[in-house]
PDB file of C-alpha atoms in Angstrom:
ATOM      1  CA  MET A   2      16.094 -29.827  63.472  1.00  0.00           C
ATOM      2  CA  GLN A   3      13.363 -30.570  60.751  1.00  0.00           C
ATOM      3  CA  VAL A   4      13.614 -34.149  58.947  1.00  0.00           C
ATOM      4  CA  GLU A   5      14.165 -32.969  55.552  1.00  0.00           C
ATOM      5  CA  GLU A   6      16.651 -30.301  56.565  1.00  0.00           C
ATOM      6  CA  ALA A   7      18.845 -33.181  58.133  1.00  0.00           C
ATOM      7  CA  LYS A   8      18.516 -35.224  55.114  1.00  0.00           C
ATOM      8  CA  THR A   9      19.592 -32.566  52.940  1.00  0.00           C
ATOM      9  CA  LEU A  10      22.758 -31.758  55.024  1.00  0.00           C
ATOM     10  CA  GLN A  11      23.618 -35.443  55.005  1.00  0.00           C
ATOM     11  CA  SER A  12      23.379 -35.716  51.234  1.00  0.00           C
ATOM     12  CA  TYR A  13      25.071 -32.746  50.510  1.00  0.00           C
ATOM     13  CA  LYS A  14      27.385 -30.546  52.750  1.00  0.00           C
ATOM     14  CA  GLY A  15      29.338 -28.183  50.671  1.00  0.00           C
ATOM     15  CA  TYR A  16      32.749 -29.604  51.435  1.00  0.00           C
ATOM     16  CA  ASN A  17      34.656 -32.569  51.392  1.00  0.00           C
ATOM     17  CA  ASN A  18      33.841 -34.221  54.601  1.00  0.00           C
ATOM     18  CA  TYR A  19      35.684 -37.042  56.434  1.00  0.00           C
ATOM     19  CA  GLY A  20      32.136 -39.019  57.308  1.00  0.00           C
ATOM     20  CA  ALA A  21      31.343 -38.977  53.424  1.00  0.00           C
ATOM     21  CA  TRP A  22      35.063 -40.023  52.631  1.00  0.00           C
ATOM     22  CA  LEU A  23      35.225 -42.955  55.310  1.00  0.00           C
ATOM     23  CA  LYS A  24      31.650 -44.376  53.896  1.00  0.00           C
ATOM     24  CA  GLU A  25      32.846 -44.505  50.422  1.00  0.00           C
ATOM     25  CA  LYS A  26      36.566 -46.021  51.313  1.00  0.00           C
ATOM     26  CA  TYR A  27      35.005 -48.200  53.370  1.00  0.00           C
ATOM     27  CA  LYS A  28      31.634 -49.282  51.102  1.00  0.00           C
ATOM     28  CA  GLY A  29      29.407 -47.859  53.637  1.00  0.00           C
ATOM     29  CA  GLN A  30      30.708 -49.704  56.776  1.00  0.00           C
ATOM     30  CA  ARG A  31      30.533 -47.576  59.952  1.00  0.00           C
ATOM     31  CA  VAL A  32      34.237 -46.716  60.779  1.00  0.00           C
ATOM     32  CA  PHE A  33      35.290 -45.001  64.062  1.00  0.00           C
ATOM     33  CA  LYS A  34      38.659 -43.972  65.755  1.00  0.00           C
ATOM     34  CA  VAL A  35      39.363 -45.604  69.005  1.00  0.00           C
ATOM     35  CA  ILE A  36      41.622 -43.037  71.161  1.00  0.00           C
ATOM     36  CA  VAL A  37      44.812 -44.527  72.678  1.00  0.00           C
ATOM     37  CA  ASP A  38      47.100 -42.823  75.321  1.00  0.00           C
ATOM     38  CA  GLY A  39      50.545 -43.975  74.594  1.00  0.00           C
ATOM     39  CA  GLY A  40      51.696 -42.365  77.681  1.00  0.00           C
ATOM     40  CA  PHE A  41      54.003 -39.858  75.650  1.00  0.00           C
ATOM     41  CA  THR A  42      54.850 -36.389  76.602  1.00  0.00           C
ATOM     42  CA  CYS A  43      55.900 -33.351  74.369  1.00  0.00           C
ATOM     43  CA  PRO A  44      59.232 -31.689  74.175  1.00  0.00           C
ATOM     44  CA  ASN A  45      57.992 -28.401  74.986  1.00  0.00           C
ATOM     45  CA  ARG A  46      56.753 -30.091  78.272  1.00  0.00           C
ATOM     46  CA  ASP A  47      59.769 -32.136  79.473  1.00  0.00           C
ATOM     47  CA  GLY A  48      62.404 -29.403  79.037  1.00  0.00           C
ATOM     48  CA  SER A  49      63.740 -30.511  75.787  1.00  0.00           C
ATOM     49  CA  LYS A  50      62.332 -27.460  74.084  1.00  0.00           C
ATOM     50  CA  GLY A  51      60.600 -25.942  76.835  1.00  0.00           C
ATOM     51  CA  TYR A  52      58.248 -26.354  79.787  1.00  0.00           C
ATOM     52  CA  GLY A  53      54.347 -26.232  80.320  1.00  0.00           C
ATOM     53  CA  GLY A  54      53.546 -27.202  76.833  1.00  0.00           C
ATOM     54  CA  CYS A  55      51.590 -25.264  74.369  1.00  0.00           C
ATOM     55  CA  THR A  56      49.806 -22.253  76.282  1.00  0.00           C
ATOM     56  CA  TYR A  57      46.353 -23.428  75.251  1.00  0.00           C
ATOM     57  CA  CYS A  58      46.648 -27.093  75.910  1.00  0.00           C
ATOM     58  CA  ASN A  59      45.626 -29.014  78.910  1.00  0.00           C
ATOM     59  CA  VAL A  60      45.923 -32.499  77.213  1.00  0.00           C
ATOM     60  CA  ASP A  61      43.097 -33.763  79.450  1.00  0.00           C
ATOM     61  CA  SER A  62      40.624 -31.617  77.622  1.00  0.00           C
ATOM     62  CA  PHE A  63      40.771 -33.413  74.234  1.00  0.00           C
ATOM     63  CA  THR A  64      41.285 -36.970  75.594  1.00  0.00           C
ATOM     64  CA  PRO A  65      38.207 -38.995  76.982  1.00  0.00           C
ATOM     65  CA  SER A  66      38.378 -39.979  80.643  1.00  0.00           C
ATOM     66  CA  VAL A  67      38.134 -43.665  79.864  1.00  0.00           C
ATOM     67  CA  SER A  68      41.563 -43.454  78.085  1.00  0.00           C
ATOM     68  CA  ARG A  69      42.902 -41.310  80.744  1.00  0.00           C
ATOM     69  CA  ASN A  70      41.991 -43.688  83.470  1.00  0.00           C
ATOM     70  CA  ASN A  71      43.315 -46.981  81.497  1.00  0.00           C
ATOM     71  CA  PRO A  72      47.196 -47.418  81.991  1.00  0.00           C
ATOM     72  CA  SER A  73      47.205 -50.450  79.619  1.00  0.00           C
ATOM     73  CA  VAL A  74      47.212 -50.074  75.676  1.00  0.00           C
ATOM     74  CA  ARG A  75      45.144 -53.454  75.402  1.00  0.00           C
ATOM     75  CA  GLU A  76      42.462 -52.408  77.990  1.00  0.00           C
ATOM     76  CA  GLN A  77      42.055 -49.203  75.950  1.00  0.00           C
ATOM     77  CA  VAL A  78      41.680 -50.772  72.571  1.00  0.00           C
ATOM     78  CA  ILE A  79      39.339 -53.332  73.738  1.00  0.00           C
ATOM     79  CA  GLN A  80      37.253 -51.418  75.652  1.00  0.00           C
ATOM     80  CA  GLY A  81      37.488 -48.509  72.989  1.00  0.00           C
ATOM     81  CA  VAL A  82      35.963 -51.163  70.130  1.00  0.00           C
ATOM     82  CA  GLU A  83      33.418 -52.453  72.463  1.00  0.00           C
ATOM     83  CA  ARG A  84      32.251 -49.064  73.367  1.00  0.00           C
ATOM     84  CA  ALA A  85      32.036 -47.995  69.529  1.00  0.00           C
ATOM     85  CA  ARG A  86      30.583 -51.460  68.595  1.00  0.00           C
ATOM     86  CA  LYS A  87      27.552 -51.138  71.353  1.00  0.00           C
ATOM     87  CA  GLY A  88      27.018 -47.041  71.330  1.00  0.00           C
ATOM     88  CA  ASN A  89      27.827 -46.526  67.562  1.00  0.00           C
ATOM     89  CA  LYS A  90      27.098 -49.811  65.799  1.00  0.00           C
ATOM     90  CA  ALA A  91      30.648 -49.505  64.536  1.00  0.00           C
ATOM     91  CA  ASP A  92      31.777 -51.994  62.177  1.00  0.00           C
ATOM     92  CA  LYS A  93      35.388 -51.254  61.617  1.00  0.00           C
ATOM     93  CA  PHE A  94      37.996 -49.205  63.578  1.00  0.00           C
ATOM     94  CA  ILE A  95      41.193 -46.931  63.131  1.00  0.00           C
ATOM     95  CA  ILE A  96      43.426 -47.142  66.332  1.00  0.00           C
ATOM     96  CA  TYR A  97      44.231 -43.361  66.889  1.00  0.00           C
ATOM     97  CA  PHE A  98      47.247 -42.567  69.141  1.00  0.00           C
ATOM     98  CA  GLN A  99      45.996 -39.003  70.181  1.00  0.00           C
ATOM     99  CA  PRO A 100      47.378 -37.265  73.284  1.00  0.00           C
ATOM    100  CA  ASN A 101      50.614 -35.518  73.200  1.00  0.00           C
ATOM    101  CA  THR A 102      53.419 -36.424  70.773  1.00  0.00           C
ATOM    102  CA  ASN A 103      53.104 -39.946  69.683  1.00  0.00           C
ATOM    103  CA  THR A 104      56.248 -40.140  67.768  1.00  0.00           C
ATOM    104  CA  TYR A 105      58.494 -38.703  70.436  1.00  0.00           C
ATOM    105  CA  ALA A 106      60.599 -42.132  71.321  1.00  0.00           C
ATOM    106  CA  PRO A 107      62.911 -44.300  69.948  1.00  0.00           C
ATOM    107  CA  THR A 108      61.684 -46.155  66.877  1.00  0.00           C
ATOM    108  CA  HIS A 109      62.138 -49.752  68.539  1.00  0.00           C
ATOM    109  CA  TYR A 110      59.742 -48.335  71.313  1.00  0.00           C
ATOM    110  CA  LEU A 111      57.390 -46.840  69.116  1.00  0.00           C
ATOM    111  CA  LYS A 112      57.051 -50.273  67.216  1.00  0.00           C
ATOM    112  CA  MET A 113      56.453 -51.983  70.238  1.00  0.00           C
ATOM    113  CA  LEU A 114      53.766 -49.966  71.185  1.00  0.00           C
ATOM    114  CA  TYR A 115      51.952 -49.648  67.781  1.00  0.00           C
ATOM    115  CA  ASP A 116      52.472 -53.435  67.350  1.00  0.00           C
ATOM    116  CA  GLU A 117      50.649 -53.894  70.948  1.00  0.00           C
ATOM    117  CA  ALA A 118      47.594 -51.631  69.813  1.00  0.00           C
ATOM    118  CA  LEU A 119      47.189 -53.374  66.498  1.00  0.00           C
ATOM    119  CA  SER A 120      47.329 -56.832  67.866  1.00  0.00           C
ATOM    120  CA  TYR A 121      43.602 -57.078  69.190  1.00  0.00           C
ATOM    121  CA  HIS A 122      40.475 -57.407  67.025  1.00  0.00           C
ATOM    122  CA  THR A 123      42.818 -57.608  64.113  1.00  0.00           C
ATOM    123  CA  GLU A 124      40.121 -58.484  61.794  1.00  0.00           C
ATOM    124  CA  ASP A 125      37.971 -55.372  62.483  1.00  0.00           C
ATOM    125  CA  ILE A 126      41.090 -52.953  62.407  1.00  0.00           C
ATOM    126  CA  VAL A 127      41.718 -50.892  59.048  1.00  0.00           C
ATOM    127  CA  GLY A 128      43.898 -48.321  60.039  1.00  0.00           C
ATOM    128  CA  LEU A 129      46.412 -46.729  62.418  1.00  0.00           C
ATOM    129  CA  SER A 130      46.339 -42.861  62.954  1.00  0.00           C
ATOM    130  CA  VAL A 131      49.270 -41.351  64.764  1.00  0.00           C
ATOM    131  CA  GLY A 132      49.092 -37.626  65.990  1.00  0.00           C
ATOM    132  CA  THR A 133      52.268 -35.863  66.211  1.00  0.00           C
ATOM    133  CA  ARG A 134      54.693 -32.812  65.971  1.00  0.00           C
ATOM    134  CA  PRO A 135      56.544 -31.871  62.867  1.00  0.00           C
ATOM    135  CA  ASP A 136      59.919 -31.660  64.749  1.00  0.00           C
ATOM    136  CA  CYS A 137      59.311 -35.287  66.166  1.00  0.00           C
ATOM    137  CA  ILE A 138      59.308 -36.991  62.546  1.00  0.00           C
ATOM    138  CA  ASP A 139      62.272 -37.995  60.772  1.00  0.00           C
ATOM    139  CA  ALA A 140      62.861 -40.796  57.903  1.00  0.00           C
ATOM    140  CA  GLU A 141      63.276 -43.612  60.288  1.00  0.00           C
ATOM    141  CA  LYS A 142      59.704 -42.847  61.848  1.00  0.00           C
ATOM    142  CA  VAL A 143      58.197 -42.567  58.438  1.00  0.00           C
ATOM    143  CA  ALA A 144      59.609 -45.860  57.446  1.00  0.00           C
ATOM    144  CA  LEU A 145      58.243 -47.711  60.618  1.00  0.00           C
ATOM    145  CA  LEU A 146      54.686 -46.077  59.890  1.00  0.00           C
ATOM    146  CA  GLU A 147      54.981 -46.931  56.129  1.00  0.00           C
ATOM    147  CA  SER A 148      55.612 -50.654  57.320  1.00  0.00           C
ATOM    148  CA  TYR A 149      52.073 -51.219  58.538  1.00  0.00           C
ATOM    149  CA  THR A 150      50.575 -49.872  55.189  1.00  0.00           C
ATOM    150  CA  ASP A 151      50.337 -53.395  53.746  1.00  0.00           C
ATOM    151  CA  ARG A 152      48.018 -54.257  56.286  1.00  0.00           C
ATOM    152  CA  PHE A 153      46.151 -50.764  57.478  1.00  0.00           C
ATOM    153  CA  ASP A 154      45.473 -47.402  56.159  1.00  0.00           C
ATOM    154  CA  VAL A 155      48.155 -45.260  58.071  1.00  0.00           C
ATOM    155  CA  ASP A 156      47.645 -41.799  58.737  1.00  0.00           C
ATOM    156  CA  ILE A 157      50.014 -39.165  60.271  1.00  0.00           C
ATOM    157  CA  GLU A 158      48.543 -35.948  62.148  1.00  0.00           C
ATOM    158  CA  MET A 159      50.777 -33.154  62.446  1.00  0.00           C
ATOM    159  CA  GLY A 160      49.997 -29.864  64.257  1.00  0.00           C
ATOM    160  CA  MET A 161      50.511 -26.799  62.082  1.00  0.00           C
ATOM    161  CA  GLU A 162      48.546 -24.936  64.538  1.00  0.00           C
ATOM    162  CA  SER A 163      49.558 -21.392  63.061  1.00  0.00           C
ATOM    163  CA  ILE A 164      51.651 -20.464  59.757  1.00  0.00           C
ATOM    164  CA  TYR A 165      53.288 -17.593  61.740  1.00  0.00           C
ATOM    165  CA  ASN A 166      56.223 -18.239  63.688  1.00  0.00           C
ATOM    166  CA  ASP A 167      55.508 -15.041  66.043  1.00  0.00           C
ATOM    167  CA  THR A 168      52.334 -16.865  66.751  1.00  0.00           C
ATOM    168  CA  LEU A 169      54.246 -20.189  67.243  1.00  0.00           C
ATOM    169  CA  GLY A 170      56.682 -18.568  69.617  1.00  0.00           C
ATOM    170  CA  GLN A 171      53.923 -16.723  71.602  1.00  0.00           C
ATOM    171  CA  ILE A 172      52.289 -20.267  72.430  1.00  0.00           C
ATOM    172  CA  ASN A 173      55.279 -21.920  73.407  1.00  0.00           C
ATOM    173  CA  ARG A 174      55.188 -24.115  70.542  1.00  0.00           C
ATOM    174  CA  GLY A 175      58.849 -25.043  70.408  1.00  0.00           C
ATOM    175  CA  CYS A 176      58.866 -25.464  66.825  1.00  0.00           C
ATOM    176  CA  THR A 177      58.525 -23.508  63.680  1.00  0.00           C
ATOM    177  CA  HIS A 178      56.924 -23.509  60.413  1.00  0.00           C
ATOM    178  CA  GLU A 179      59.904 -24.279  58.814  1.00  0.00           C
ATOM    179  CA  ASP A 180      59.920 -27.514  60.879  1.00  0.00           C
ATOM    180  CA  LEU A 181      56.598 -28.400  59.425  1.00  0.00           C
ATOM    181  CA  VAL A 182      57.440 -27.819  55.845  1.00  0.00           C
ATOM    182  CA  LYS A 183      60.530 -30.129  56.379  1.00  0.00           C
ATOM    183  CA  ALA A 184      58.490 -32.860  57.687  1.00  0.00           C
ATOM    184  CA  LEU A 185      56.270 -32.462  54.630  1.00  0.00           C
ATOM    185  CA  LYS A 186      58.682 -32.661  52.483  1.00  0.00           C
ATOM    186  CA  LEU A 187      59.725 -36.067  54.002  1.00  0.00           C
ATOM    187  CA  LEU A 188      56.230 -37.197  53.330  1.00  0.00           C
ATOM    188  CA  GLU A 189      56.121 -36.246  49.719  1.00  0.00           C
ATOM    189  CA  ASN A 190      56.112 -39.665  48.009  1.00  0.00           C
ATOM    190  CA  THR A 191      55.034 -41.506  50.827  1.00  0.00           C
ATOM    191  CA  LYS A 192      52.296 -44.182  51.033  1.00  0.00           C
ATOM    192  CA  LEU A 193      51.093 -42.344  54.333  1.00  0.00           C
ATOM    193  CA  LEU A 194      47.991 -40.103  54.566  1.00  0.00           C
ATOM    194  CA  THR A 195      48.849 -36.866  55.719  1.00  0.00           C
ATOM    195  CA  CYS A 196      46.663 -34.603  57.970  1.00  0.00           C
ATOM    196  CA  VAL A 197      47.297 -31.298  59.513  1.00  0.00           C
ATOM    197  CA  HIS A 198      45.675 -29.455  62.224  1.00  0.00           C
ATOM    198  CA  THR A 199      45.181 -25.641  62.248  1.00  0.00           C
ATOM    199  CA  VAL A 200      43.706 -23.586  65.444  1.00  0.00           C
ATOM    200  CA  PHE A 201      41.929 -20.227  64.253  1.00  0.00           C
ATOM    201  CA  GLY A 202      41.178 -17.450  66.395  1.00  0.00           C
ATOM    202  CA  PHE A 203      44.432 -16.297  68.250  1.00  0.00           C
ATOM    203  CA  PRO A 204      43.659 -12.610  69.380  1.00  0.00           C
ATOM    204  CA  TRP A 205      46.783 -11.016  67.570  1.00  0.00           C
ATOM    205  CA  GLU A 206      46.263 -12.880  64.377  1.00  0.00           C
ATOM    206  CA  THR A 207      43.656 -10.928  61.691  1.00  0.00           C
ATOM    207  CA  ARG A 208      41.042 -12.548  59.467  1.00  0.00           C
ATOM    208  CA  GLU A 209      43.504 -11.791  56.414  1.00  0.00           C
ATOM    209  CA  MET A 210      46.020 -13.693  58.259  1.00  0.00           C
ATOM    210  CA  MET A 211      44.037 -16.641  59.082  1.00  0.00           C
ATOM    211  CA  LEU A 212      42.639 -17.181  55.697  1.00  0.00           C
ATOM    212  CA  ARG A 213      46.241 -17.359  54.415  1.00  0.00           C
ATOM    213  CA  TYR A 214      46.623 -20.643  56.321  1.00  0.00           C
ATOM    214  CA  ALA A 215      44.478 -21.899  53.217  1.00  0.00           C
ATOM    215  CA  ASP A 216      47.231 -21.105  50.684  1.00  0.00           C
ATOM    216  CA  GLU A 217      49.873 -22.866  52.670  1.00  0.00           C
ATOM    217  CA  ILE A 218      47.586 -26.289  52.904  1.00  0.00           C
ATOM    218  CA  ASN A 219      46.787 -25.918  49.003  1.00  0.00           C
ATOM    219  CA  ARG A 220      50.717 -25.712  48.137  1.00  0.00           C
ATOM    220  CA  PHE A 221      51.511 -29.152  49.581  1.00  0.00           C
ATOM    221  CA  PRO A 222      49.671 -32.102  47.626  1.00  0.00           C
ATOM    222  CA  GLN A 223      50.582 -34.569  50.256  1.00  0.00           C
ATOM    223  CA  ILE A 224      48.203 -33.141  52.715  1.00  0.00           C
ATOM    224  CA  GLN A 225      44.786 -35.033  52.182  1.00  0.00           C
ATOM    225  CA  PHE A 226      43.283 -34.067  55.338  1.00  0.00           C
ATOM    226  CA  VAL A 227      42.789 -31.322  57.821  1.00  0.00           C
ATOM    227  CA  LYS A 228      41.192 -30.448  60.895  1.00  0.00           C
ATOM    228  CA  PHE A 229      40.250 -27.118  61.692  1.00  0.00           C
ATOM    229  CA  HIS A 230      39.554 -25.919  65.214  1.00  0.00           C
ATOM    230  CA  HIS A 231      38.497 -22.598  66.634  1.00  0.00           C
ATOM    231  CA  LEU A 232      40.747 -21.355  69.805  1.00  0.00           C
ATOM    232  CA  HIS A 233      38.956 -22.578  72.948  1.00  0.00           C
ATOM    233  CA  ILE A 234      40.385 -21.797  76.401  1.00  0.00           C
ATOM    234  CA  VAL A 235      40.566 -24.580  78.683  1.00  0.00           C
ATOM    235  CA  GLU A 236      41.311 -25.215  82.442  1.00  0.00           C
ATOM    236  CA  GLY A 237      44.729 -26.087  83.539  1.00  0.00           C
ATOM    237  CA  SER A 238      46.234 -24.213  80.474  1.00  0.00           C
ATOM    238  CA  VAL A 239      48.272 -21.036  80.717  1.00  0.00           C
ATOM    239  CA  MET A 240      46.099 -19.151  78.468  1.00  0.00           C
ATOM    240  CA  GLY A 241      43.410 -20.051  80.815  1.00  0.00           C
ATOM    241  CA  VAL A 242      45.089 -18.383  83.538  1.00  0.00           C
ATOM    242  CA  LYS A 243      45.728 -15.360  81.409  1.00  0.00           C
ATOM    243  CA  TYR A 244      42.241 -15.085  80.160  1.00  0.00           C
ATOM    244  CA  LYS A 245      40.540 -15.482  83.589  1.00  0.00           C
ATOM    245  CA  ARG A 246      42.865 -12.261  84.721  1.00  0.00           C
ATOM    246  CA  GLU A 247      42.038 -10.439  81.585  1.00  0.00           C
ATOM    247  CA  PRO A 248      39.364 -11.872  79.107  1.00  0.00           C
ATOM    248  CA  PHE A 249      40.352 -11.544  75.567  1.00  0.00           C
ATOM    249  CA  LYS A 250      38.266 -11.695  72.137  1.00  0.00           C
ATOM    250  CA  LEU A 251      37.136 -15.182  70.958  1.00  0.00           C
ATOM    251  CA  PHE A 252      34.545 -16.454  68.190  1.00  0.00           C
ATOM    252  CA  SER A 253      31.219 -16.436  68.652  1.00  0.00           C
ATOM    253  CA  LEU A 254      29.546 -19.218  66.958  1.00  0.00           C
ATOM    254  CA  GLU A 255      28.064 -17.076  64.394  1.00  0.00           C
ATOM    255  CA  GLU A 256      31.508 -15.357  63.671  1.00  0.00           C
ATOM    256  CA  TYR A 257      33.295 -18.644  63.489  1.00  0.00           C
ATOM    257  CA  ALA A 258      31.005 -20.183  60.735  1.00  0.00           C
ATOM    258  CA  ASP A 259      31.044 -16.778  58.870  1.00  0.00           C
ATOM    259  CA  PHE A 260      34.793 -17.124  58.893  1.00  0.00           C
ATOM    260  CA  LEU A 261      34.475 -20.814  57.662  1.00  0.00           C
ATOM    261  CA  CYS A 262      32.142 -19.761  54.947  1.00  0.00           C
ATOM    262  CA  GLU A 263      34.866 -17.465  53.888  1.00  0.00           C
ATOM    263  CA  LEU A 264      37.411 -20.017  54.200  1.00  0.00           C
ATOM    264  CA  LEU A 265      36.120 -23.096  52.530  1.00  0.00           C
ATOM    265  CA  PRO A 266      35.965 -21.862  49.091  1.00  0.00           C
ATOM    266  CA  ILE A 267      39.719 -21.148  49.015  1.00  0.00           C
ATOM    267  CA  VAL A 268      40.905 -24.576  50.396  1.00  0.00           C
ATOM    268  CA  ARG A 269      41.881 -26.862  47.513  1.00  0.00           C
ATOM    269  CA  PRO A 270      38.765 -29.007  46.562  1.00  0.00           C
ATOM    270  CA  ASP A 271      40.254 -32.410  47.200  1.00  0.00           C
ATOM    271  CA  VAL A 272      41.275 -31.839  50.661  1.00  0.00           C
ATOM    272  CA  VAL A 273      39.132 -34.085  53.121  1.00  0.00           C
ATOM    273  CA  ILE A 274      38.074 -31.804  56.166  1.00  0.00           C
ATOM    274  CA  GLN A 275      38.188 -34.107  59.195  1.00  0.00           C
ATOM    275  CA  ARG A 276      36.929 -31.602  61.566  1.00  0.00           C
ATOM    276  CA  LEU A 277      35.459 -27.731  61.328  1.00  0.00           C
ATOM    277  CA  PHE A 278      35.551 -27.045  65.190  1.00  0.00           C
ATOM    278  CA  GLY A 279      37.036 -28.517  68.138  1.00  0.00           C
ATOM    279  CA  LEU A 280      35.269 -28.490  71.667  1.00  0.00           C
ATOM    280  CA  SER A 281      36.949 -29.612  75.085  1.00  0.00           C
ATOM    281  CA  ASP A 282      34.543 -31.582  77.961  1.00  0.00           C
ATOM    282  CA  LEU A 283      32.277 -28.702  79.472  1.00  0.00           C
ATOM    283  CA  ASP A 284      34.114 -29.371  82.859  1.00  0.00           C
ATOM    284  CA  LEU A 285      37.221 -27.991  81.249  1.00  0.00           C
ATOM    285  CA  LEU A 286      35.819 -25.394  78.850  1.00  0.00           C
ATOM    286  CA  ILE A 287      36.309 -21.657  80.333  1.00  0.00           C
ATOM    287  CA  ALA A 288      35.651 -19.995  76.791  1.00  0.00           C
ATOM    288  CA  PRO A 289      33.867 -19.864  74.567  1.00  0.00           C
ATOM    289  CA  ASN A 290      30.889 -21.504  75.690  1.00  0.00           C
ATOM    290  CA  TRP A 291      28.347 -21.609  73.099  1.00  0.00           C
ATOM    291  CA  LYS A 292      25.955 -23.559  75.172  1.00  0.00           C
ATOM    292  CA  LEU A 293      25.123 -25.938  72.453  1.00  0.00           C
ATOM    293  CA  LYS A 294      26.101 -29.651  72.238  1.00  0.00           C
ATOM    294  CA  LYS A 295      28.750 -30.746  69.424  1.00  0.00           C
ATOM    295  CA  SER A 296      26.029 -32.055  67.504  1.00  0.00           C
ATOM    296  CA  GLU A 297      24.110 -28.990  67.381  1.00  0.00           C
ATOM    297  CA  ILE A 298      27.440 -27.042  66.665  1.00  0.00           C
ATOM    298  CA  GLN A 299      27.918 -29.212  63.688  1.00  0.00           C
ATOM    299  CA  TYR A 300      24.680 -28.694  62.485  1.00  0.00           C
ATOM    300  CA  TYR A 301      24.465 -24.941  62.962  1.00  0.00           C
ATOM    301  CA  ILE A 302      27.650 -24.592  60.924  1.00  0.00           C
ATOM    302  CA  ASP A 303      26.700 -27.008  58.110  1.00  0.00           C
ATOM    303  CA  GLN A 304      23.265 -25.105  57.701  1.00  0.00           C
ATOM    304  CA  GLN A 305      25.353 -21.763  57.489  1.00  0.00           C
ATOM    305  CA  ILE A 306      27.423 -23.526  54.776  1.00  0.00           C
ATOM    306  CA  LEU A 307      24.505 -24.910  52.773  1.00  0.00           C
ATOM    307  CA  THR A 308      21.762 -21.796  52.912  1.00  0.00           C
ATOM    308  CA  ARG A 309      24.786 -19.530  51.633  1.00  0.00           C
ATOM    309  CA  GLY A 310      25.824 -21.995  48.980  1.00  0.00           C
ATOM    310  CA  VAL A 311      29.363 -22.336  50.078  1.00  0.00           C
ATOM    311  CA  VAL A 312      31.391 -24.963  48.019  1.00  0.00           C
ATOM    312  CA  GLN A 313      34.838 -26.021  49.037  1.00  0.00           C
ATOM    313  CA  GLY A 314      37.700 -25.160  46.467  1.00  0.00           C
ATOM    314  CA  SER A 315      34.935 -22.789  44.525  1.00  0.00           C
ATOM    315  CA  LYS A 316      37.636 -19.960  44.746  1.00  0.00           C
ATOM    316  CA  TYR A 317      40.622 -22.120  44.727  1.00  0.00           C
ATOM    317  CA  GLY A 318      43.609 -20.721  42.757  1.00  0.00           C
ATOM    318  CA  LEU A 319      41.745 -17.330  42.410  1.00  0.00           C
ATOM    319  CA  ASN A 320      43.547 -13.968  43.832  1.00  0.00           C
ATOM    320  CA  SER A 321      46.249 -16.374  45.921  1.00  0.00           C
ATOM    321  CA  ASN A 322      48.479 -15.029  48.248  1.00  0.00           C
ATOM    322  CA  LEU A 323      51.193 -17.289  46.782  1.00  0.00           C
TER     323      LEU A 323
END
């Protein structure tokens, strides 16, 4: 990577990226997320709505081993803050309940857990982020999360995954797109920040079908953040077993970057992109293995966006499928 190229990418990315948003919001301070495993499960794992979880999911593939090995919320927060301070020179922190469904419990239990996580390094904690499913949100839980907004920025992250119920059925999601719409209605006039997570590349979905995700994101002004992931196959997942028996088409890096270059111009320009791709630990990854570090993948995608002159939202509202 040339120094001047790197500087150009940092100053202009062509999309509303989360790093720049954090830097502006927190006045140049370095803000990092501290991942906390609250010991939750999911309704499509414990039998409430099914067993085995989403077919592409092995929860360990996106949870750092240090979080998996520490049973105490207190230890996870304290150690996570110290690692980010030393390794990343972080100034402020967002407590991020990530693995599994982090509102899948009675409200009084959730309050106890969130209170515990937010009781350490309080002078340096600026946010609470809670990952969940749309069918595990209700008015009482929204009110609980809102109760923290006088002290912290609070965001709720929900898995949209796909906008198609056929896909949600095939991946054993255990909920429908209508569940997401219902949850978003609850969040219309809330103080909470809302993030949705999508997965691109299910082999039965066409490029045109995937581009329509943008229309669905655009029509909800309460969606402030998105995370875009490409489908990757990991050990310990149902889809991993199927892929080993009979491999199916997945994105190459070049194809995925090309897809993003077509997607970003039709995404509402105010939406903040928290991620453009996801990647599991290499010891769990089956495919696609692009044989690059995360920073190298990020650079390649950013370079493609830059050299093609892609601008998020430049085609927003044109030829809408809605």
